[in-house]
XYZ file of C-alpha atoms in Angstrom:
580
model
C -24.456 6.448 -17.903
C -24.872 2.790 -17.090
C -21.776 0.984 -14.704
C -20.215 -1.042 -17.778
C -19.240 2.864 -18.981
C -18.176 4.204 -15.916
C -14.009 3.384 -16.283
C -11.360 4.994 -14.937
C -9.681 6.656 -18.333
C -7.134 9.276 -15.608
C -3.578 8.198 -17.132
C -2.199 10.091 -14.066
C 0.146 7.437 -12.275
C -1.417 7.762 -8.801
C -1.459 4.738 -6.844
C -4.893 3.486 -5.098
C -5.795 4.572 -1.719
C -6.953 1.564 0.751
C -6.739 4.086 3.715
C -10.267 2.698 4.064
C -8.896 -0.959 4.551
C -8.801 -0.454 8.298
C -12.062 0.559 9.634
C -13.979 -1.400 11.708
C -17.290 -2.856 10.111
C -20.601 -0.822 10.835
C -23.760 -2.028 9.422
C -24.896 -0.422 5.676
C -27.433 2.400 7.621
C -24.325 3.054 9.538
C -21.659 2.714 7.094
C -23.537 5.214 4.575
C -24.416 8.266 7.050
C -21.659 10.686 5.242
C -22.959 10.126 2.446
C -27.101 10.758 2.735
C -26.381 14.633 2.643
C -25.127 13.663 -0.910
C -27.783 11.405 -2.161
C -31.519 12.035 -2.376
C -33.640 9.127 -0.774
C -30.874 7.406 0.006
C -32.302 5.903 3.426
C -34.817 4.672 1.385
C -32.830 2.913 -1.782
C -30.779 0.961 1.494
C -34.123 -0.274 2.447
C -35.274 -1.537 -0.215
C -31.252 -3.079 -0.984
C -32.017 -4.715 2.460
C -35.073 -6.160 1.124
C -34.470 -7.206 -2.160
C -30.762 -8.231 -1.586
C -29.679 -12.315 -1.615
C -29.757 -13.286 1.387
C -29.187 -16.163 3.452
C -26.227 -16.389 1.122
C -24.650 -19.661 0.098
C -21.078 -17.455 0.510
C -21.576 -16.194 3.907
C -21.975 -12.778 3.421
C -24.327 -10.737 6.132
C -26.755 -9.366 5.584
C -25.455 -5.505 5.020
C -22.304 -7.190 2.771
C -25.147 -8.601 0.444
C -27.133 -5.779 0.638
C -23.698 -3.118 -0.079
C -23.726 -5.063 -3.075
C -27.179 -4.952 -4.736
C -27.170 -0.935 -3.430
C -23.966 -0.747 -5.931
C -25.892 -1.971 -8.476
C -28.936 0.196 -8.544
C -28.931 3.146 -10.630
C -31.277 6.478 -10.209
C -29.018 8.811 -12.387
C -26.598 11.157 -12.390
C -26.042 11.210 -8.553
C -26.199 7.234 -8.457
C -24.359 5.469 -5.322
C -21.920 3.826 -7.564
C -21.247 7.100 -9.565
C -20.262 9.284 -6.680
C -17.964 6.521 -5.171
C -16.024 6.180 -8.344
C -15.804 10.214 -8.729
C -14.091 10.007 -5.171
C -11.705 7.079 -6.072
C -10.283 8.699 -8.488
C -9.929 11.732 -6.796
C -6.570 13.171 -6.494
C -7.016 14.565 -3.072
C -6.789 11.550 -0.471
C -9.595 12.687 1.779
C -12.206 12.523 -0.946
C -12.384 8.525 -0.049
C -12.773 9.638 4.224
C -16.383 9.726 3.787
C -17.050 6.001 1.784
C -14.403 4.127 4.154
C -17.076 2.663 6.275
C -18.892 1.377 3.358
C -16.191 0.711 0.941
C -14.844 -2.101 4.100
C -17.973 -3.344 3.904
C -18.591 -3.530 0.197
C -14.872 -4.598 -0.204
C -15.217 -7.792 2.334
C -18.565 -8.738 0.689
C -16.570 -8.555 -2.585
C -13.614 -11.330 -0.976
C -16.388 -13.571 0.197
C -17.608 -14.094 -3.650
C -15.943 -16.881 -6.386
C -12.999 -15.518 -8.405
C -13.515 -15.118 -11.826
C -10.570 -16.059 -14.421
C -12.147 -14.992 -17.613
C -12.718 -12.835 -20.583
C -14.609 -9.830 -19.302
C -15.374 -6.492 -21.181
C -16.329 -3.131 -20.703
C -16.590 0.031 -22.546
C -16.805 3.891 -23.169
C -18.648 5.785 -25.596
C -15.040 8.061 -26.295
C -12.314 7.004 -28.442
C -9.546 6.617 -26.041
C -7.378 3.786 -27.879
C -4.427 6.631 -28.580
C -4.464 6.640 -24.445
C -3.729 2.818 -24.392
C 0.351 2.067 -26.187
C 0.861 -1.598 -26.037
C 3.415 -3.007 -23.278
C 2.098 0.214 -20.930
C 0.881 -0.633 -17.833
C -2.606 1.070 -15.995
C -4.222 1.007 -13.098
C -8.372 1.343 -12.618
C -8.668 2.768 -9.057
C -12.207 3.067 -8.979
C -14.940 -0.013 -9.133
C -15.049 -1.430 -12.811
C -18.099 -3.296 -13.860
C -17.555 -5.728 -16.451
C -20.025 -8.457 -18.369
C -18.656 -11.784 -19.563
C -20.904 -11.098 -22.717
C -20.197 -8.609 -25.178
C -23.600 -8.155 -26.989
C -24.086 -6.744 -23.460
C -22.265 -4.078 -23.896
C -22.641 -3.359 -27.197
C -25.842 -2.325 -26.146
C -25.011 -0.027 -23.667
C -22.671 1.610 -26.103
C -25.274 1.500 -29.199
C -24.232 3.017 -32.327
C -21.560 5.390 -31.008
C -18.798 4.987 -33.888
C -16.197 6.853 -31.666
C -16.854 4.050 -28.880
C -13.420 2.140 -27.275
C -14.631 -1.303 -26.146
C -12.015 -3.054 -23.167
C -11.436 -6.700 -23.437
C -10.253 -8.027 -20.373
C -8.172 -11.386 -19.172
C -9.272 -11.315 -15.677
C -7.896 -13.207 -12.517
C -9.597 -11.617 -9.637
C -12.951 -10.407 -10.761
C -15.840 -11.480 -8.400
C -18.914 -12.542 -9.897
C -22.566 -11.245 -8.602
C -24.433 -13.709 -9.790
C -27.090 -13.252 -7.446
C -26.312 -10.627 -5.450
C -27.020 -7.631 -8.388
C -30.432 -6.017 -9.204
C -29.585 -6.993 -12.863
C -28.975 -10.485 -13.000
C -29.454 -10.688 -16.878
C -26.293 -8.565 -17.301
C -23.766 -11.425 -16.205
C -21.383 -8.834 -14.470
C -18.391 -9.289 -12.731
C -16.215 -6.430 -10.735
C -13.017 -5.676 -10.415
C -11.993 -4.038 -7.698
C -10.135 -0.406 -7.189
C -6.442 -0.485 -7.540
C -6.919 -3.480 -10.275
C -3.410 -3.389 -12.327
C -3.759 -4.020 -16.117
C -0.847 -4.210 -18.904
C -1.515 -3.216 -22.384
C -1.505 -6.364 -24.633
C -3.007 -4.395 -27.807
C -3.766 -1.454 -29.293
C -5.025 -2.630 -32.897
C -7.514 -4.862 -32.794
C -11.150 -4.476 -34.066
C -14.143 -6.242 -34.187
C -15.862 -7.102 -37.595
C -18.769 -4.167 -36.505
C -15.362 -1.507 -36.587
C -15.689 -0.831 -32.960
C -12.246 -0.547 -31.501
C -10.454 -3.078 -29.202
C -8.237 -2.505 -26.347
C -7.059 -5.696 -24.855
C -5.835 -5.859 -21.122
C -4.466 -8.436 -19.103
C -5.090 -7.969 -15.178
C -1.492 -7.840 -13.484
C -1.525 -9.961 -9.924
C 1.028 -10.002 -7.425
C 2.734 -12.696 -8.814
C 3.551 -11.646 -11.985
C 4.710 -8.398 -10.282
C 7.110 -9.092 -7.558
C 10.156 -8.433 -9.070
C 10.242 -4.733 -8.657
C 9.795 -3.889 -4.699
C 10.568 -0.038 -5.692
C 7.788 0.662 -7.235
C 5.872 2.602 -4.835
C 3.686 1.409 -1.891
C 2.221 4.798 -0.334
C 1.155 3.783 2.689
C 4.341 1.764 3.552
C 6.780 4.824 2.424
C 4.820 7.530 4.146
C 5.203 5.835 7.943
C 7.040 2.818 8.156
C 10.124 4.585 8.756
C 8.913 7.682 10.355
C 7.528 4.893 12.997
C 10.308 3.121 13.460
C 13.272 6.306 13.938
C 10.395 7.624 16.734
C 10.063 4.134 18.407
C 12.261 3.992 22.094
C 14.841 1.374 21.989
C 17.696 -0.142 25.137
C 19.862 -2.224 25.684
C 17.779 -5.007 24.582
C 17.421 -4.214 21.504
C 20.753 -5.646 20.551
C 20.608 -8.337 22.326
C 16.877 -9.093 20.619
C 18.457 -8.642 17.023
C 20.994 -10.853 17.870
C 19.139 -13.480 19.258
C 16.950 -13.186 16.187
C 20.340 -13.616 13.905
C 21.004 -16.454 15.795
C 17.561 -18.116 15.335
C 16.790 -17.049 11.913
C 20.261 -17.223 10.713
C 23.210 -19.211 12.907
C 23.878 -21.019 9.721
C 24.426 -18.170 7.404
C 26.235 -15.909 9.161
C 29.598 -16.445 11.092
C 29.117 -16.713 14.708
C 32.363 -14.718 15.444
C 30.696 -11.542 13.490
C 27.304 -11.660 15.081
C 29.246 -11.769 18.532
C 31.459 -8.811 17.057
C 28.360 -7.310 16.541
C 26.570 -7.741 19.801
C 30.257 -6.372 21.737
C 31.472 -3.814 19.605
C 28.557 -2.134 18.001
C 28.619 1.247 20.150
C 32.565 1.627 19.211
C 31.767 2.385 14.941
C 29.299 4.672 14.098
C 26.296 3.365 12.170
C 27.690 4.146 8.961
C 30.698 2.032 9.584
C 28.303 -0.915 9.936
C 26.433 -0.428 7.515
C 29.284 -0.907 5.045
C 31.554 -2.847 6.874
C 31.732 -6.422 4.798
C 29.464 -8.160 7.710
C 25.942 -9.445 8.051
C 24.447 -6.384 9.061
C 24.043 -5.429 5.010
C 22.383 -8.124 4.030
C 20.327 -8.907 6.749
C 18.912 -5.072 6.605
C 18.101 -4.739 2.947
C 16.781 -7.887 2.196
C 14.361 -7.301 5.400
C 13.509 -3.636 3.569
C 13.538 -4.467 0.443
C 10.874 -7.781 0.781
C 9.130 -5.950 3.907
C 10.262 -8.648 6.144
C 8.447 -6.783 9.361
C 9.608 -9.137 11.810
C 12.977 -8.475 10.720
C 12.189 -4.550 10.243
C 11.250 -4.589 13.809
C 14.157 -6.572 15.421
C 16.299 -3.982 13.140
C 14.906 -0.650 14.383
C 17.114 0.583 16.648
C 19.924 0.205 13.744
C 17.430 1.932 11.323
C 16.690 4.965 13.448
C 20.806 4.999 14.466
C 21.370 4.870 10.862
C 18.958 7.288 9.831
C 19.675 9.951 12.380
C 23.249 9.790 11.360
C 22.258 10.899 7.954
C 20.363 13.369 9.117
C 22.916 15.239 10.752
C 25.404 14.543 8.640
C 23.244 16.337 5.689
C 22.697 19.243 7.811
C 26.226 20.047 7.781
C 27.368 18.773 4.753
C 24.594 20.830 2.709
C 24.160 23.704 5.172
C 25.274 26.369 2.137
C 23.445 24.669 -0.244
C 21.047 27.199 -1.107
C 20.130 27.125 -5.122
C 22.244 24.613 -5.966
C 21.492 21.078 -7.714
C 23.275 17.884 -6.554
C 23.426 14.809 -9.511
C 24.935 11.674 -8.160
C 24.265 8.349 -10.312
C 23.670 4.854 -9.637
C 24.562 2.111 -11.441
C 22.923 -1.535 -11.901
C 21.066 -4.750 -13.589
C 17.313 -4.603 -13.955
C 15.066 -6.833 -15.316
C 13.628 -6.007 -18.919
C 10.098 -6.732 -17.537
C 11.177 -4.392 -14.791
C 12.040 -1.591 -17.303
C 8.441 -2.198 -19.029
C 7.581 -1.108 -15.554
C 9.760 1.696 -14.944
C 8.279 3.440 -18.762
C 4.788 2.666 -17.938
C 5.518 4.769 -14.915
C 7.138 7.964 -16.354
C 5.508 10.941 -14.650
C 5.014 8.718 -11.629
C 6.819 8.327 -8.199
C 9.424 5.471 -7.259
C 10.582 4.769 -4.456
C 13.921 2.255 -3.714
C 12.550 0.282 -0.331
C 16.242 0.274 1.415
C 19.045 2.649 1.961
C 20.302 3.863 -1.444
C 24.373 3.796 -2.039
C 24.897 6.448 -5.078
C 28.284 7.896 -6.823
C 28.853 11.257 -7.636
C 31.050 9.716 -10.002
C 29.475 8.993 -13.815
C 31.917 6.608 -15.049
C 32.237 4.618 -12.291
C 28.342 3.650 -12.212
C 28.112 3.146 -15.978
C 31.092 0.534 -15.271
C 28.737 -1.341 -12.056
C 25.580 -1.332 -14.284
C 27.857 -2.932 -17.509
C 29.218 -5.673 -14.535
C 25.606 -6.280 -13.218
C 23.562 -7.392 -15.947
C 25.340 -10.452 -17.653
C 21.825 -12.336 -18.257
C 20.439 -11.923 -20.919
C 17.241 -11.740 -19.197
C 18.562 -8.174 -17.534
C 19.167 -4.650 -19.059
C 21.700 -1.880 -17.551
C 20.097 0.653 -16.167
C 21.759 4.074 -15.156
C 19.956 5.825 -12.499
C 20.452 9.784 -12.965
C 18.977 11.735 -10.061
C 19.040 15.285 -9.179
C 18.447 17.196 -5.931
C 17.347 20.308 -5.494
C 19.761 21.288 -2.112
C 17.247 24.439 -1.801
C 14.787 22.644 -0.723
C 16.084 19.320 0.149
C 14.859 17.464 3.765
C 15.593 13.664 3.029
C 18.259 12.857 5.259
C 21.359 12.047 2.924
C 25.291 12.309 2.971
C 28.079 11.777 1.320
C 29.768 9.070 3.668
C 33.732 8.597 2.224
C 35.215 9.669 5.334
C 32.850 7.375 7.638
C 32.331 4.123 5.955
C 34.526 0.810 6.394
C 36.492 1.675 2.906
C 36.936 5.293 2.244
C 38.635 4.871 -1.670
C 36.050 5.726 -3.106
C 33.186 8.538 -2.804
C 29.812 7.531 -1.915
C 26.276 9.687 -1.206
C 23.742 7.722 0.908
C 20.325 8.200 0.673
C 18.130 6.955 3.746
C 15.328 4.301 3.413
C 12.638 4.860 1.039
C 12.960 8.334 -0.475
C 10.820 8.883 -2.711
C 11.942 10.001 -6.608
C 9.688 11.054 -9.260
C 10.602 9.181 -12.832
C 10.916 11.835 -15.191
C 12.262 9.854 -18.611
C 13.753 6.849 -19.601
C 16.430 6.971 -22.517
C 18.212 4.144 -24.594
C 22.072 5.078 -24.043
C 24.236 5.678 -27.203
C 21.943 3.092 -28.941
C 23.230 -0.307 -27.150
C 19.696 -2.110 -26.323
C 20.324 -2.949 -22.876
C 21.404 0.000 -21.539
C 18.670 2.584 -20.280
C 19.542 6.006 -18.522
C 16.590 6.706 -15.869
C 16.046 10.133 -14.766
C 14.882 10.890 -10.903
C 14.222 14.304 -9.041
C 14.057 13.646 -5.753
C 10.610 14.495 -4.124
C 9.983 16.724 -1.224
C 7.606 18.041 0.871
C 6.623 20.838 -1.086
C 5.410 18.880 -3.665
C 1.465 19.456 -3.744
C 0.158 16.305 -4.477
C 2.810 14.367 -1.981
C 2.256 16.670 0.873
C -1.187 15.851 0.996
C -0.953 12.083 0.322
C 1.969 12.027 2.902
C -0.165 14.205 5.493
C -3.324 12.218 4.684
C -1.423 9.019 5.283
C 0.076 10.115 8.898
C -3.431 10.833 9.954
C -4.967 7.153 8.737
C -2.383 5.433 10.927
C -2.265 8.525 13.900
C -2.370 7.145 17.605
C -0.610 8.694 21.156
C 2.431 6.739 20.912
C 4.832 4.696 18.497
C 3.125 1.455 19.321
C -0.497 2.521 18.743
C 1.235 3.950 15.490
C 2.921 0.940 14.246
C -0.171 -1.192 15.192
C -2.514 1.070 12.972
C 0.470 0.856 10.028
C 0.503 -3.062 10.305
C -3.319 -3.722 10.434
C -3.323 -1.578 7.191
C -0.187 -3.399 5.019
C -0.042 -6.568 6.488
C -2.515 -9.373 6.099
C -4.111 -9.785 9.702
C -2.773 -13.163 10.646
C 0.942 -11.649 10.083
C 0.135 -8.459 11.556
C -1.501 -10.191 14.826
C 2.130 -12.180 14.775
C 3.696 -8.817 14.364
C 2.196 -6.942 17.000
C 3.292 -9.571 19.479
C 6.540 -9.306 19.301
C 6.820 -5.526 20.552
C 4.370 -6.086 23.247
C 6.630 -8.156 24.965
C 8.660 -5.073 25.081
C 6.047 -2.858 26.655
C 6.448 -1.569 29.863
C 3.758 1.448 30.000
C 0.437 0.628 30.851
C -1.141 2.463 28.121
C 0.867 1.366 25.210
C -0.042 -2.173 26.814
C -3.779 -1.540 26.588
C -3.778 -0.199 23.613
C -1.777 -3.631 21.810
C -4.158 -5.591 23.180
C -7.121 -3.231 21.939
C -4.681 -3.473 18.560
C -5.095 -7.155 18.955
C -8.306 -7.254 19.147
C -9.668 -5.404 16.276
C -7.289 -8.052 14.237
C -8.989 -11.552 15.784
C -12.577 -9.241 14.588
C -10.989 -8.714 11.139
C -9.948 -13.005 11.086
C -13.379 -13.118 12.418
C -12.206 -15.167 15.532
C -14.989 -13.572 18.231
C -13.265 -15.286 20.853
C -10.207 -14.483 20.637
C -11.196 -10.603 19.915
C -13.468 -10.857 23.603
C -10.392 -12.070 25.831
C -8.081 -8.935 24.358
C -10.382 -6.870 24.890
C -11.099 -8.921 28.253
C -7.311 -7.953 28.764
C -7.260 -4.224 27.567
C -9.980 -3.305 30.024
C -7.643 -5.158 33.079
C -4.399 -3.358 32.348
C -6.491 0.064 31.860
C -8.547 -0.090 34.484
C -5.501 -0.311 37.481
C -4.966 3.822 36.473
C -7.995 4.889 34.548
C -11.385 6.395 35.390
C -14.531 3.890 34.239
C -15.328 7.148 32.003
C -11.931 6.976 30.029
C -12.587 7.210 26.377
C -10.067 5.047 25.635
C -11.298 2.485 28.581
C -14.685 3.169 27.053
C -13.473 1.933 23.559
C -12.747 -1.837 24.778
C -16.376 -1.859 26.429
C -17.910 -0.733 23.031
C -16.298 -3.072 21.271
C -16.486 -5.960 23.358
C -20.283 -5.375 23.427
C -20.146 -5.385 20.208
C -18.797 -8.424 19.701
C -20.663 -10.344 22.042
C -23.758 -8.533 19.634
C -21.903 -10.658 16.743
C -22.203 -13.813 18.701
C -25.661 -13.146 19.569
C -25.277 -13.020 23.005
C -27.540 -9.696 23.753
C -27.469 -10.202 27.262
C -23.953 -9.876 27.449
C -23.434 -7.206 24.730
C -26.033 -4.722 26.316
C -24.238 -5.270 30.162
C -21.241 -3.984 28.299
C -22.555 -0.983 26.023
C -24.577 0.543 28.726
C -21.265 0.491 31.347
């Protein structure tokens, strides 16, 4: 099988795993040790991808990121590097990718470092899969997918096949490796795993009779409309962190300030006062729906994954959530094989809805707290009121509970919330729904029933994402949590921005080493060496007032400020350091 073949045809909608996104960079020898049980010679193809590899390179990759790259390239057969990596991304169990996530950083940075392409790429398999691809659908490739920018390329790779499906692909972010592959001659260009693609056509053909399938890469921008659709990594411990995290006193008054700051002219000053005096007198329910700031200030935060916002609002999240909790535990005590259906009712972009279909089978989640009716009518009547543009469909959101097996925290809230006329179930941040259809309503074209069933732990494939997830981001305390979570989902600049604020609030002497440690890593990531060496400088000075020089955690900062001083070339300094 050559690379240009190798495509990810699973129409499972699983999203990508970049648990791997996180790890620190090791050279390729290093980064590939899991994997030599799995390969034959494989000490030796790295040597000679060493050798042969581009390097000095005009993009200012290392040495090992050029070399990860020409390694990808080679092919030996059937157990071939780039084979067994795309196997494992695909993989449905999450720990399949714990062995590559030293090498896939380093491939994956090497791949940043290289020009963009915006082009017509293509790619290919010898199956006739075109019934698999329904125009306006939308896919995603979470495995590696070579591509040429010359079809003749491919053709040949494909040869006479009749039953063969060629891709043609509008690419934004491929990276070109010109240079840097053992095949130059085959003009190919990657795109990386978790590339989203939407199904322009289904029809087309080529004057030879092979079959077409055109694509159109989906980027971020074209694709920010719909925050539900399902970030794993940020569902599975954002708020998990954030209801274990210790909040005082000051919390308040830190929100508050932060209202005032962020917001003085939005917000009346008399209700952020009312806030700040009043809020342990109304439970956190009242707040919530009480006709203040609070509302808008928490889901927009939530819904856009504001974290500096998210963070200054934790103590009302846990409060919030922990009301729910117990609220559910008496409310659906008795609920033993019963179903629940409440119904939710609102305007949706259509391009949104394209989303929603391409995602049937797949998991959504709504990124704030979600207010539901047990009451049909009533939410057909707030979806009919929400979408007046033309631009927007109603949608009606259907979901059903299972109350034998139910955990999320939820409640129905009438007799708690600011107006009780009306009845109201409350679901808490983030729960997680699986989409099971979409149906026009009674004909009218922009109104769309969506089914949900809520998802639970029992759920095979969610367990172990959820469980797999916990352990990428697991540390001692909240803090080393919530700096794992933020290194992963936030770019590094905003994440080292981040993980300031909360360090202010630190008084324990180990949660303070391990921010800085936190910190750190980061300035590595941002490559800023200096800045990395005087956290460290700082992790080793709080830790060392309490700890043994033998602390494994102590022992940590040395190793990677040696390390780092290795980066800068500064042996001397690097070896005083690793041999402590």
């Amino acid at each position: 099988m050559s690379r240009f073949l190798d495509i990810d045809l699973n129409d499972k909608k699983i999203p990508p795993n970049y648990s791997y996104r996180h790890q620190s960079l090791l050279s390729l020898e290093h980064a590939l040790e899991p994997i030599v049980p799995r390969i034959d010679h494989l000490h030796q193809y790295i040597k000679e991808a060493l050798e042969k590899c581009h390097f000095p390179s005009e993009h200012n990759l290392t040495h090992d990121e050029s070399a990860s790259i020409y390694l990808y390239t080679m092919e030996w057969g059937a157990h071939s590097l780039y084979q067994l990596l795309n196997k494992d991304l695909r993989s449905e169990d999450p720990s399949a990718l714990t062995p590559w996530a030293n090498y896939l950083k380093l491939f994956e940075i090497a791949l940043t470092k290289l020009p963009k392409e915006k082009k017509r790429l293509w790619c290919g398999t010898k199956d006739n899969v075109k019934q698999n691809f329904v125009k306006g659908s939308e896919i995603i490739w979470r495995s590696v997918s070579s591509c040429s920018t010359t079809l003749n390329i491919i053709k040949e790779f494909l040869g006479n096949d009749t039953n063969a499906t060629l891709f043609m692909v509008e690419a934004v972010n491929g990276r070109n490796l010109s240079g840097y592959t053992k095949h130059p001659d085959e003009n190919e260009v990657l795109l990386g795993p978790g590339t989203r693609l939407s199904v322009e056509s289904d029809d087309l053909k080529l004057n030879d009779g092979l079959k077409v399938v055109h694509l159109v890469e989906i980027t971020d921008k074209n694709n920010e409309t719909l925050p539900a659709v399902m970030n794993t990594i940020s569902i599975t411990s954002k708020p998990e962190i954030l209801i274990t995290m210790k909040h005082d006193k000051r919390s308040i008054q830190e929100f508050v300030a932060y209202c005032r700051d962020s917001h003085g002219n939005e917000f009346p000053k008399r209700d952020i006062e009312q806030f700040q005096q009043e809020y342990h007198e109304h439970s956190p329910i009242w707040w919530y729906t009480a006709p203040h700031f609070l509302y808008s200030v928490l889901q927009h935060s939530l819904e856009t994954l504001d974290f500096e916002a998210i963070i200054k609002l934790g103590f009302f999240i846990r409060d919030l959530h922990e009301q729910l909790g117990k609220l559910h535990s008496e409310q659906f005590k008795k609920g033993k094989g019963k179903l629940l259906t409440v119904y939710r009712g609102q305007g949706l972009p259509k391009s949104d809805l394209q989303k929603l279909k391409s995602h049937v089978g797949g998991l959504l989640s709504f990124n704030h707290f979600l207010s539901t009716s047990p009451d049909r009518l009533i939410s057909i009547a707030n979806a009919r009121q929400a979408a007046e543009n033309q631009e927007s469909v109603r949608v009606l959101f259907v979901i059903t509970v299972d109350l034998s097996i139910s955990s999320t925290p939820f409640a129905n809230i009438r007799d708690l919330q600011y107006y009780s006329s009306h009845e109201s179930v409350l679901f808490t941040t983030h729960s997680v729904f699986r989409i099971e259809r979409i149906q026009q309503m009674d004909k009218e074209s922009r109104f769309w029933q969506v089914q949900l069933t809520m998802m639970e732990h029992n759920d095979g494939y969610w367990s172990s994402l959820t469980e797999f997830m916990r352990n990428e981001i697991q540390g001692p305390t909240e803090y080393h949590r919530l700096g794992n979570l933020l290194r992963k989902i936030c770019g590094f600049e905003k994440a080292f921005h981040l993980c300031m604020m909360p360090l202010k609030q630190i008084d324990d002497d180990f949660e303070t080493w391990n921010f800085y440690y936190q910190l750190g890593m980061i300035k590595i990531e941002l490559g800023d060496y200096t800045g990395a060496i005087s956290y460290f400088q700082k992790s080793i000075q709080v830790y060392e007032k309490k700890s043994a020089i033998n602390d494994p955690h102590l022992a940590a900062s040395y190793t990677n400020l040696g390390l780092v001083y290795a980066n800068l070339g500064e042996y001397s300094k690097a070896i005083s350091w690793l041999i402590i």
